[in-house]
Short mmCIF file of C-alpha atoms and ligand atoms in Angstrom, two decimals:
data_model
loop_
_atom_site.label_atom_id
_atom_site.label_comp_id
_atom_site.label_asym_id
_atom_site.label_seq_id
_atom_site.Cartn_x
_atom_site.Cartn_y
_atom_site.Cartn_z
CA UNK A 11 5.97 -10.89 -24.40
CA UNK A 12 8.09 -7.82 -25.59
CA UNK A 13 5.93 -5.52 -23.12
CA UNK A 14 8.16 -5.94 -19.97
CA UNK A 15 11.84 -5.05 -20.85
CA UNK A 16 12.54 -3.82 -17.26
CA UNK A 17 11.13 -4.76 -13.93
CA UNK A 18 12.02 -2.84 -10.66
CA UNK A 19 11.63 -4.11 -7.29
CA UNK A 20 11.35 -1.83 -4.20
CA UNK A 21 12.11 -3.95 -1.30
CA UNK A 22 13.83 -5.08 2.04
CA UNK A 23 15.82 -8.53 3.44
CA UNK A 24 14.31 -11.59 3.76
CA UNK A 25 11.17 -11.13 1.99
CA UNK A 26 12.47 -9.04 -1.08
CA UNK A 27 14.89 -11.83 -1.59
CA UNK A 28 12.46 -14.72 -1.85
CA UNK A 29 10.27 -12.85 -3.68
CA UNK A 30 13.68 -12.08 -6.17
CA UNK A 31 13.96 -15.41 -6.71
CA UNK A 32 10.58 -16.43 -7.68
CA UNK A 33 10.85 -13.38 -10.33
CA UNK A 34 14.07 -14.42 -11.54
CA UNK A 35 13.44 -18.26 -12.15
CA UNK A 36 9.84 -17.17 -13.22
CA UNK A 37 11.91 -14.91 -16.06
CA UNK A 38 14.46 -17.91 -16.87
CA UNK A 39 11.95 -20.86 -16.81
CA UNK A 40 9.96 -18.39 -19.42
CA UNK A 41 13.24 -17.76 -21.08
CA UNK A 42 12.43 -14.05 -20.80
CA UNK A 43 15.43 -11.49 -21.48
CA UNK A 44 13.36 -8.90 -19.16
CA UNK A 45 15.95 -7.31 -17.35
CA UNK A 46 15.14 -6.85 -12.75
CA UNK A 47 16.43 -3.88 -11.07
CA UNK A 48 16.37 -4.16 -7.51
CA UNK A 49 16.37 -1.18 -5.09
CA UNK A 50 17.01 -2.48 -2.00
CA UNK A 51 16.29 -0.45 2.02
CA UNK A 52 19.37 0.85 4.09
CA UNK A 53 17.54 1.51 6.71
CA UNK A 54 19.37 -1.45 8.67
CA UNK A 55 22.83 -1.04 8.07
CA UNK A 56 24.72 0.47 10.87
CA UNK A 57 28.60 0.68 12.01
CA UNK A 58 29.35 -2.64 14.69
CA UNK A 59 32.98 -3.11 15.65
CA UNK A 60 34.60 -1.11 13.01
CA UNK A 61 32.28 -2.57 10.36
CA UNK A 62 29.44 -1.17 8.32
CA UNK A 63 26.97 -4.19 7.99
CA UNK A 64 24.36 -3.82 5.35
CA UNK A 65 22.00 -6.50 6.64
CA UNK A 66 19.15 -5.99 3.76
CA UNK A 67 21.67 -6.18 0.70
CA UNK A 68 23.48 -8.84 2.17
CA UNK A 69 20.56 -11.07 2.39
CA UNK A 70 19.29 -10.71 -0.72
CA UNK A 71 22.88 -10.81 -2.12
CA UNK A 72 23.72 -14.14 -0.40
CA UNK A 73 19.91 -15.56 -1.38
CA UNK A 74 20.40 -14.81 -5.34
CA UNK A 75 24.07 -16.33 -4.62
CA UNK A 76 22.69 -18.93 -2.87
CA UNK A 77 24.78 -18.72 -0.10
CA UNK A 78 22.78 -17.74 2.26
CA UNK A 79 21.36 -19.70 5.74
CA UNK A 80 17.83 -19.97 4.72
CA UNK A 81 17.14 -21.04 8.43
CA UNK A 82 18.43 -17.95 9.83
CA UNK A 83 17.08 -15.71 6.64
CA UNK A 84 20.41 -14.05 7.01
CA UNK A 85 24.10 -14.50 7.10
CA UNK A 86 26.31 -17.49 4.97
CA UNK A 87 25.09 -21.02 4.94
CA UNK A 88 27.50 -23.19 6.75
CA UNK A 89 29.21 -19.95 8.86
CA UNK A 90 31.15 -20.54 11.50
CA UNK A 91 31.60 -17.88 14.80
CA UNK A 92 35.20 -18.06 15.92
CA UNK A 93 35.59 -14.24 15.15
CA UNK A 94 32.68 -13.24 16.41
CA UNK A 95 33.27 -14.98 20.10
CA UNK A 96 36.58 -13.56 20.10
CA UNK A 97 35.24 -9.95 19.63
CA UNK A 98 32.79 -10.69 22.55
CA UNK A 99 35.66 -12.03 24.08
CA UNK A 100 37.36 -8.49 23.76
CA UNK A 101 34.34 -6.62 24.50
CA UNK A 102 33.61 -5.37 20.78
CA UNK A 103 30.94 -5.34 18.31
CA UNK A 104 27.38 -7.02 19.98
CA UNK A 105 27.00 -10.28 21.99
CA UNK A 106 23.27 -9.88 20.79
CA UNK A 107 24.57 -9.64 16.81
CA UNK A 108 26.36 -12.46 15.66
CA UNK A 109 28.81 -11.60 12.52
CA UNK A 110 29.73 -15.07 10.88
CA UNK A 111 33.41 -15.50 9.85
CA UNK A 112 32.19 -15.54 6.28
CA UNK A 113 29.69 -12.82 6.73
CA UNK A 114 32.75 -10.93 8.33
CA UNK A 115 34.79 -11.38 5.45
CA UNK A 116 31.62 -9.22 3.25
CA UNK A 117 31.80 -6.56 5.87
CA UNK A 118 35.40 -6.38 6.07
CA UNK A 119 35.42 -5.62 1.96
CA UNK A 120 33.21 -3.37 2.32
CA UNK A 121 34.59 -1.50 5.04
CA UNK A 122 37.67 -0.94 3.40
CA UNK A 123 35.83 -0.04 -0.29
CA UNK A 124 34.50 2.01 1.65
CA UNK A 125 37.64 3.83 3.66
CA UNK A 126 38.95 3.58 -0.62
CA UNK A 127 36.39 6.35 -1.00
CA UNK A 128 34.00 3.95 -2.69
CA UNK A 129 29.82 4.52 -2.64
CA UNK A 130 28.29 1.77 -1.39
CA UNK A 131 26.54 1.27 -4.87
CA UNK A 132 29.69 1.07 -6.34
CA UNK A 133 30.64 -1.65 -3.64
CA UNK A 134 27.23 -3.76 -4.37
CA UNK A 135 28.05 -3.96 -8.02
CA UNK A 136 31.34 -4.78 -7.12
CA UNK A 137 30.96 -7.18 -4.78
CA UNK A 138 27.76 -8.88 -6.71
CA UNK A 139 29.98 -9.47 -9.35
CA UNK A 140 31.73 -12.59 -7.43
CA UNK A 141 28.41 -14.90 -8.26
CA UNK A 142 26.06 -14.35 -11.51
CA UNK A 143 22.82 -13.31 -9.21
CA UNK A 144 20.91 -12.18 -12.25
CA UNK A 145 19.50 -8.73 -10.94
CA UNK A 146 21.07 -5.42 -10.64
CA UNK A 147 20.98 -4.55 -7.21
CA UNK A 148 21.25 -0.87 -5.78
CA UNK A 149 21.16 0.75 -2.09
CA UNK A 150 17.95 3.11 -2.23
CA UNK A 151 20.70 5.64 -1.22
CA UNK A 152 24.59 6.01 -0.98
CA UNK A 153 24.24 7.71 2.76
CA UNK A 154 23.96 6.56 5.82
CA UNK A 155 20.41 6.95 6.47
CA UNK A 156 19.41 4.73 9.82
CA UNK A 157 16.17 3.84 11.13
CA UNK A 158 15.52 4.00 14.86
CA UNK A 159 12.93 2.67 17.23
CA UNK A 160 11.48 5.58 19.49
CA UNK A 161 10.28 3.54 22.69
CA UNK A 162 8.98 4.18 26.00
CA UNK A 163 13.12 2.54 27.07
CA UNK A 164 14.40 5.43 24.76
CA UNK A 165 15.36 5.44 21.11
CA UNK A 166 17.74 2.91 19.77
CA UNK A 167 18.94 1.93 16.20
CA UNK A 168 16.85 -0.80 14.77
CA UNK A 169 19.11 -3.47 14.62
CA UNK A 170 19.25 -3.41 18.88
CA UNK A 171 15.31 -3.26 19.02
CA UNK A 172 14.73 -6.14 16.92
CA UNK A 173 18.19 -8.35 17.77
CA UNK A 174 18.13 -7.48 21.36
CA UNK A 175 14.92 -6.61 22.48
CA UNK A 176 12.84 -9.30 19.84
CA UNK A 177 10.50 -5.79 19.28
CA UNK A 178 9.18 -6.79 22.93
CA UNK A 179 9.67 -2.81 23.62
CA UNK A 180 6.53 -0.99 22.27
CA UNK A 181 7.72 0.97 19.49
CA UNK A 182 5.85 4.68 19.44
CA UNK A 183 7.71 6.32 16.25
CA UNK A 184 10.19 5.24 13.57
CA UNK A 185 12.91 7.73 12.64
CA UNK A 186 15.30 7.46 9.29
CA UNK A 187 18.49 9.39 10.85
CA UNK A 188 20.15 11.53 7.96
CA UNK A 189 17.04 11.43 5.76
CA UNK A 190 16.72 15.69 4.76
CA UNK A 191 20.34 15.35 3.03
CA UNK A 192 20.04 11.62 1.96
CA UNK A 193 19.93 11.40 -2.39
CA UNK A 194 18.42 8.20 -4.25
CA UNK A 195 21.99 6.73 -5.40
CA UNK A 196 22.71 6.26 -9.19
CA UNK A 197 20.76 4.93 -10.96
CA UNK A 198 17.98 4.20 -8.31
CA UNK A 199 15.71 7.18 -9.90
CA UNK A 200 16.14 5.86 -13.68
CA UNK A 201 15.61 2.10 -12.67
CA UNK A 202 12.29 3.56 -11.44
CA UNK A 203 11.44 6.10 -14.60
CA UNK A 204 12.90 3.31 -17.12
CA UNK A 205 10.69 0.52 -15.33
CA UNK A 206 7.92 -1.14 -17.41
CA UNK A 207 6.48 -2.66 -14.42
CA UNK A 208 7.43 -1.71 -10.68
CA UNK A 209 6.93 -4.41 -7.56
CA UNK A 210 6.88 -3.82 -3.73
CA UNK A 211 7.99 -6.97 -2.47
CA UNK A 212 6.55 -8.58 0.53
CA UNK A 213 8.73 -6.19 3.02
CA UNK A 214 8.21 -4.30 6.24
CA UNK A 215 5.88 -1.66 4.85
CA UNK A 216 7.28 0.48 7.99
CA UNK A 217 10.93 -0.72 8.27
CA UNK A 218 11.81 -1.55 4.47
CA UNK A 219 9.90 -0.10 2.45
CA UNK A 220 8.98 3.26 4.02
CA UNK A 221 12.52 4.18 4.60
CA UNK A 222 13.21 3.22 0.24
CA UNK A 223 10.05 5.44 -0.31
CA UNK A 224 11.36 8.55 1.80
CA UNK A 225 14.37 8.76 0.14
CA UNK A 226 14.13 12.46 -1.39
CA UNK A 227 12.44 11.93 -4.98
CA UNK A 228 11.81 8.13 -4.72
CA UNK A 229 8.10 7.90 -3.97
CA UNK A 230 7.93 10.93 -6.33
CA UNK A 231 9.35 8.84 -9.07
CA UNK A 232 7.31 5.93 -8.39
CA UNK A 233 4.07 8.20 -8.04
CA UNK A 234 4.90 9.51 -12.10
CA UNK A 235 6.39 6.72 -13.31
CA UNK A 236 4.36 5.53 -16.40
CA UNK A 237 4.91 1.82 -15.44
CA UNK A 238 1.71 0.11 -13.19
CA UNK A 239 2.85 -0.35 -9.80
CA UNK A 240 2.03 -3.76 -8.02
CA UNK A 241 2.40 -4.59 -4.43
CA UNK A 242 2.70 -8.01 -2.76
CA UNK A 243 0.89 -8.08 0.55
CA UNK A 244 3.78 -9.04 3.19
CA UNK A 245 0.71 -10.11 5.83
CA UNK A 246 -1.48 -13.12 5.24
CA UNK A 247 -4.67 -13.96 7.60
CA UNK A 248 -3.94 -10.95 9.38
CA UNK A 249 -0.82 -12.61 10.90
CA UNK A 250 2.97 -11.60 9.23
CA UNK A 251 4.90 -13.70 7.50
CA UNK A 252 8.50 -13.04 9.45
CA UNK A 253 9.52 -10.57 11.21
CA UNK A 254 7.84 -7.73 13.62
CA UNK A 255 5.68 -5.92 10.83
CA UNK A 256 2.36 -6.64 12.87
CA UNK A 257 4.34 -4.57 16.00
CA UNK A 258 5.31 -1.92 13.34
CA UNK A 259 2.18 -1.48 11.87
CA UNK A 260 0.17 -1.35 14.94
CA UNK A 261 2.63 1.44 16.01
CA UNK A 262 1.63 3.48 13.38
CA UNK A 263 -1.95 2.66 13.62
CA UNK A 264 -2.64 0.35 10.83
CA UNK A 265 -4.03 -2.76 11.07
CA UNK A 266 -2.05 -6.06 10.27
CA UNK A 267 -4.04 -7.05 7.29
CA UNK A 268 -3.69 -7.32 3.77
CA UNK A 269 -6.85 -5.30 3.39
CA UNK A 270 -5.32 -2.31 5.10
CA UNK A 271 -1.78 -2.46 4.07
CA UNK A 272 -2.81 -1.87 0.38
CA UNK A 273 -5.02 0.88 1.64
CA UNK A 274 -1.86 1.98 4.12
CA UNK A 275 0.16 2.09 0.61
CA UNK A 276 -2.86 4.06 -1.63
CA UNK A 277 -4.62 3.38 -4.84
CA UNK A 278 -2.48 5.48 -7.53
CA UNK A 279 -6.28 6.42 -9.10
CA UNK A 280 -6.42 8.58 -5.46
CA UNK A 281 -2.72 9.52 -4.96
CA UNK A 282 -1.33 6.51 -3.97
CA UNK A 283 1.11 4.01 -4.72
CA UNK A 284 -0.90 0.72 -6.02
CA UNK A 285 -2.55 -0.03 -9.35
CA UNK A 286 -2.20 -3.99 -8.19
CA UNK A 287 -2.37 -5.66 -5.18
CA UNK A 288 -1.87 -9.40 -4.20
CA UNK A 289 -3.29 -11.32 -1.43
CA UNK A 290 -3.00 -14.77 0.02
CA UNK A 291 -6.32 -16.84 -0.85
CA UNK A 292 -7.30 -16.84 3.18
CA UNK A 293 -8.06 -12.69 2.31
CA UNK A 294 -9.66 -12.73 -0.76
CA UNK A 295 -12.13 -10.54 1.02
CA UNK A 296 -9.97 -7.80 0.48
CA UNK A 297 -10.41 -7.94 -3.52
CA UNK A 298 -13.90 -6.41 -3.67
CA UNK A 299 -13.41 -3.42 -1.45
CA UNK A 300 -10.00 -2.72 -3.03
CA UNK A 301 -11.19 -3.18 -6.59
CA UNK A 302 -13.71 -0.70 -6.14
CA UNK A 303 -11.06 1.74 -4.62
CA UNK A 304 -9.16 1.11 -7.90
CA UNK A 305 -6.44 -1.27 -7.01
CA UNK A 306 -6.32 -4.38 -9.28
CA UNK A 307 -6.56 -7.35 -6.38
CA UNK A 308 -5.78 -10.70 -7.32
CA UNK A 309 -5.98 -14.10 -4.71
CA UNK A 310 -2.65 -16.51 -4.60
CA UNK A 311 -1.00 -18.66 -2.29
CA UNK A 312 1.34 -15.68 -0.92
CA UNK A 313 3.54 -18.86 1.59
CA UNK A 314 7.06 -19.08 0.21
CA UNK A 315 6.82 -22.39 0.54
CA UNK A 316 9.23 -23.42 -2.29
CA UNK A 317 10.72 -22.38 -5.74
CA UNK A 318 7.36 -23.14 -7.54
CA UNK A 319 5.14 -20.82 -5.49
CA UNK A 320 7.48 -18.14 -5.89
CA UNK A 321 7.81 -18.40 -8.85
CA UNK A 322 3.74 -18.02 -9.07
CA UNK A 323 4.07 -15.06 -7.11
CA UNK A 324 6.40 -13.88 -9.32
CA UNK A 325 3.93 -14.20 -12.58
CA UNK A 326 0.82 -12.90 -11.20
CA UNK A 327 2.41 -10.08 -10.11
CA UNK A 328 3.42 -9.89 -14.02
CA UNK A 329 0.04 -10.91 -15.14
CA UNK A 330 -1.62 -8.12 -12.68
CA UNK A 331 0.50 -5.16 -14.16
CA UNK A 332 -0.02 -6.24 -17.78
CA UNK A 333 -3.64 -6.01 -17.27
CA UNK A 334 -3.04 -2.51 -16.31
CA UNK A 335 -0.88 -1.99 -19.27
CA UNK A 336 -2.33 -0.32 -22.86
CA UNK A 337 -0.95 -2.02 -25.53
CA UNK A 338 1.24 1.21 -25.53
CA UNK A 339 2.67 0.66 -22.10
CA UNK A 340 1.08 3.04 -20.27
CA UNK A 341 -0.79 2.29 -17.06
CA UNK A 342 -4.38 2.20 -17.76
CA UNK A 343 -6.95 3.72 -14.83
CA UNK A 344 -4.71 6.28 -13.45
N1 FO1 B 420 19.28 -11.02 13.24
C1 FO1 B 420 19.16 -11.54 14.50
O1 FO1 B 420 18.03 -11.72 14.96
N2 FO1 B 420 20.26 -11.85 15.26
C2 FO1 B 420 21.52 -11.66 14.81
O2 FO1 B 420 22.48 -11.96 15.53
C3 FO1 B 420 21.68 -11.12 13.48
C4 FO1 B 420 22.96 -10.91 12.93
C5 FO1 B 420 23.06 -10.43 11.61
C6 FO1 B 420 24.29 -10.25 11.01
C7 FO1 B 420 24.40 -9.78 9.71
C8 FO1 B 420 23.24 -9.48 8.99
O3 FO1 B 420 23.33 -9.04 7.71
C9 FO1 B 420 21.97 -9.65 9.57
C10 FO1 B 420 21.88 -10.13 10.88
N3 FO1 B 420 20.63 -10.32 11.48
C11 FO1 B 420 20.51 -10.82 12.74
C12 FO1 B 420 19.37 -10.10 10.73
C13 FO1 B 420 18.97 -8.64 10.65
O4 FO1 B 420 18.59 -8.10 11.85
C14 FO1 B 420 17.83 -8.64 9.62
O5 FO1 B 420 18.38 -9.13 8.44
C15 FO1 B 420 17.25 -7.33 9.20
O6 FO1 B 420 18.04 -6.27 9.51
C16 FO1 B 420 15.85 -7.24 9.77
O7 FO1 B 420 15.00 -7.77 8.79
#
C-alpha cells in the first residue's frame, strides 16, 4: 500500500531494536519500499575511561547488524574482555561495566569522530554505514544530555544505578542533565513532521522514551504531526519485559500495566500522545476502557519470542495506524 512512505520509531536499546527488526523484515517479507527512521534515546551514554559509550544506539546498531549478543541484549556477539580486565587492572573505566574488545573498538571510533569535531549523528551515519541495517538511525539529540537516578544513596548517572546497583536503590526522581540547551539533532524533527505513521517502541517509558520526548520541540512535533501515532506497550501481565521499567514507573507513580502506561502516554483526542495502542493478549482488558478514551487498542502476542512474532508486532502496529488514516493521510479522531 502506497499510504506509508515513511515510518518513524521513537525508541530506546534492547526493546526498540527487536521491535526494529520485526518492522524491517515485516517491510522486506512484504517487499515494501516504506522507508524507517529511527530516533533513538541518549539518555544512557556517558564518558567511561576516556570513552563516550552510547549504549542505546549501539544496541540497536549491532541488532540490525546482527552482531550483537542477544544473551546479553548488548555488546558484540562472540566479544572477548582482555581490554577491559586490563583497564580494571589499571584502575580505569568500571569493574561493574564491562567494554568488550570489539565493543571498544565502536567507542574508540567514536571517541575520536568525536575529538575530529564530528556530531554524534554524523558519527551514527557514519559508522552504520559498515553493515546495510536498513533504517536510518539518529541520536534524539547531538548533546550530551544524561539521565540520572535521584536516590535516597544520592544521585548517580544511570548507567551506575542499573549496572551497579541492579535498580535495588529506590529511585525518587529521574533527571536528563543538559536538557534546557539540548536541540533535536538533524533531521530528528523532519523524520517526525515527514512521518506517515510514528511508533513508540516497547522502551522504558521513563528512561528511553521520556528523555527522546523532552528533547526541546520533540513531543511538540509528535503532538502536530499529521501522521497517527501508535505505541507498543513495553509491560505485559503487569510484569516488564527486561529491564527495571516496573521500578521506574512505580517511582513516578504509575502503575506497571499496559492499561496505565497508554494512559501514562495520553490519548492524542485529549492532548496526548496515542491514537493506537498494543497490548499482549493476557491484557486485553485494557482495550475497552482505552477505546472509549480514544486510543485505538488492539490484542497480540507482545513476547519477542522470534522473527515471526516480531514481525506481527511489526504489522499490527501498521494495520492500527492505517485504520486511523483518511484515505488522505491524515489521522482520523483527533
Ligand atoms: N549492562 C550491564 O548490566 N552490565 C554491563 O557491564 C554493561 C556494559 C555495557 C557496555 C556497553 C553498552 O553499550 C551497554 C552495556 N550494558 C551493560 C547495557 C546498558 O546498561 C543498557 O544497554 C542500557 O543502557 C540500559 O537499557
Amino acid at each position: 500500500m502506497e499510504d506509508i512512505r515513511t515510518i518513524t520509531v521513537l525508541g530506546g536499546g534492547v526493546g526498540n531494536a527487536r521491535f526494529l527488526l520485526g518492522l524491517r523484515d515485516h517491510l522486506a517479507a512484504a517487499s515494501d519500499p516504506a522507508t524507517v527512521n529511527a530516533i533513538i534515546n541518549v539518555g544512557d551514554d556517558m564518558w567511561l575511561a576516556g570513552l563516550r559509550i552510547t549504549p542505546d544506539l549501539d544496541t540497536v546498531m549491532y541488532a540490525l547488524a546482527g552482531v550483537n549478543d542477544v544473551q546479553r541484549g548488548w555488546g558484540r556477539v562472540g566479544d572477548t574482555e582482555r581490554v577491559s580486565a586490563e583497564l580494571q587492572a589499571w584502575g580505569v573505566g568500571w569493574p561493574w561495566f564491562t567494554l568488550g574488545d570489539l565493543d571498544l573498538g565502536a567507542h574508540i571510533t567514536r571517541t575520536a569522530l568525536l575529538r575530529e569535531g564530528l556530531p554524534l549523528s554524523a558519527i551514527v551515519e557514519r559508522m552504520t554505514e559498515r553493515w546495510p541495517i536498513g533504517v536510518r538511525m539518529l541520536p534524539v539529540s547531538d548533546d550530551e544530555v544524561e539521565t540520572h537516578v535521584v536516590t535516597a544513596e544520592g544521585e548517580m548517572h544511570f548507567q551506575e544505578w542499573w549496572t551497579r546497583h541492579r535498580a535495588a536503590l529506590e529511585p525518587t526522581a529521574f533527571v536528563s542533565h543538559g536538557l534546557e540547551s539540548a536541540q533535536p539533532a538533524p533531521g530528528v524533527l523532519e523524520a517526525i513532521e515527514a512521518a506517515d505513521v510514528i511508533l513508540l517502541a516497547p522502551s522504558n517509558p521513563i528512561v528511553s522514551l521520556d528523555p527522546v520526548l523532552s528533547i526541546p520541540g520533540v513531543r511538540d512535533a509528535v503532538l502536530r504531526a499529521s501522521a497517527p501515532v501508535v505505541g507498543v506497550s513495553p509491560i505485559i501481565g503487569g510484569a516488564v519485559v527486561r529491564g527495571m521499567a516496573d521500578q521506574c514507573l512505580t517511582a513516578v507513580g504509575v502503575e506497571t500495566s499496559a492499561l496505565a502506561v497508554a494512559r501514562y502516554l495520553g490519548s492524542r483526542r485529549d492532548g496526548g500522545l496515542l491514537d493506537g495502542w498494543l497490548v499482549d493478549d493476557v491484557d486485553a482488558a485494557a482495550i475497552a476502557p482505552l477505546e472509549s478514551e480514544g486510543i485505538s487498542t488492539v490484542a497480540v502476542p507482545l513476547w519477542f519470542r522470534d522473527g515471526p512474532t516480531s514481525i506481527a508486532i511489526a504489522r499490527a502496529a501498521l494495520a492500527v495506524a492505517r485504520g486511523r488514516m483518511s484515505p488522505d493521510g491524515t489521522t482520523l479522531g483527533r
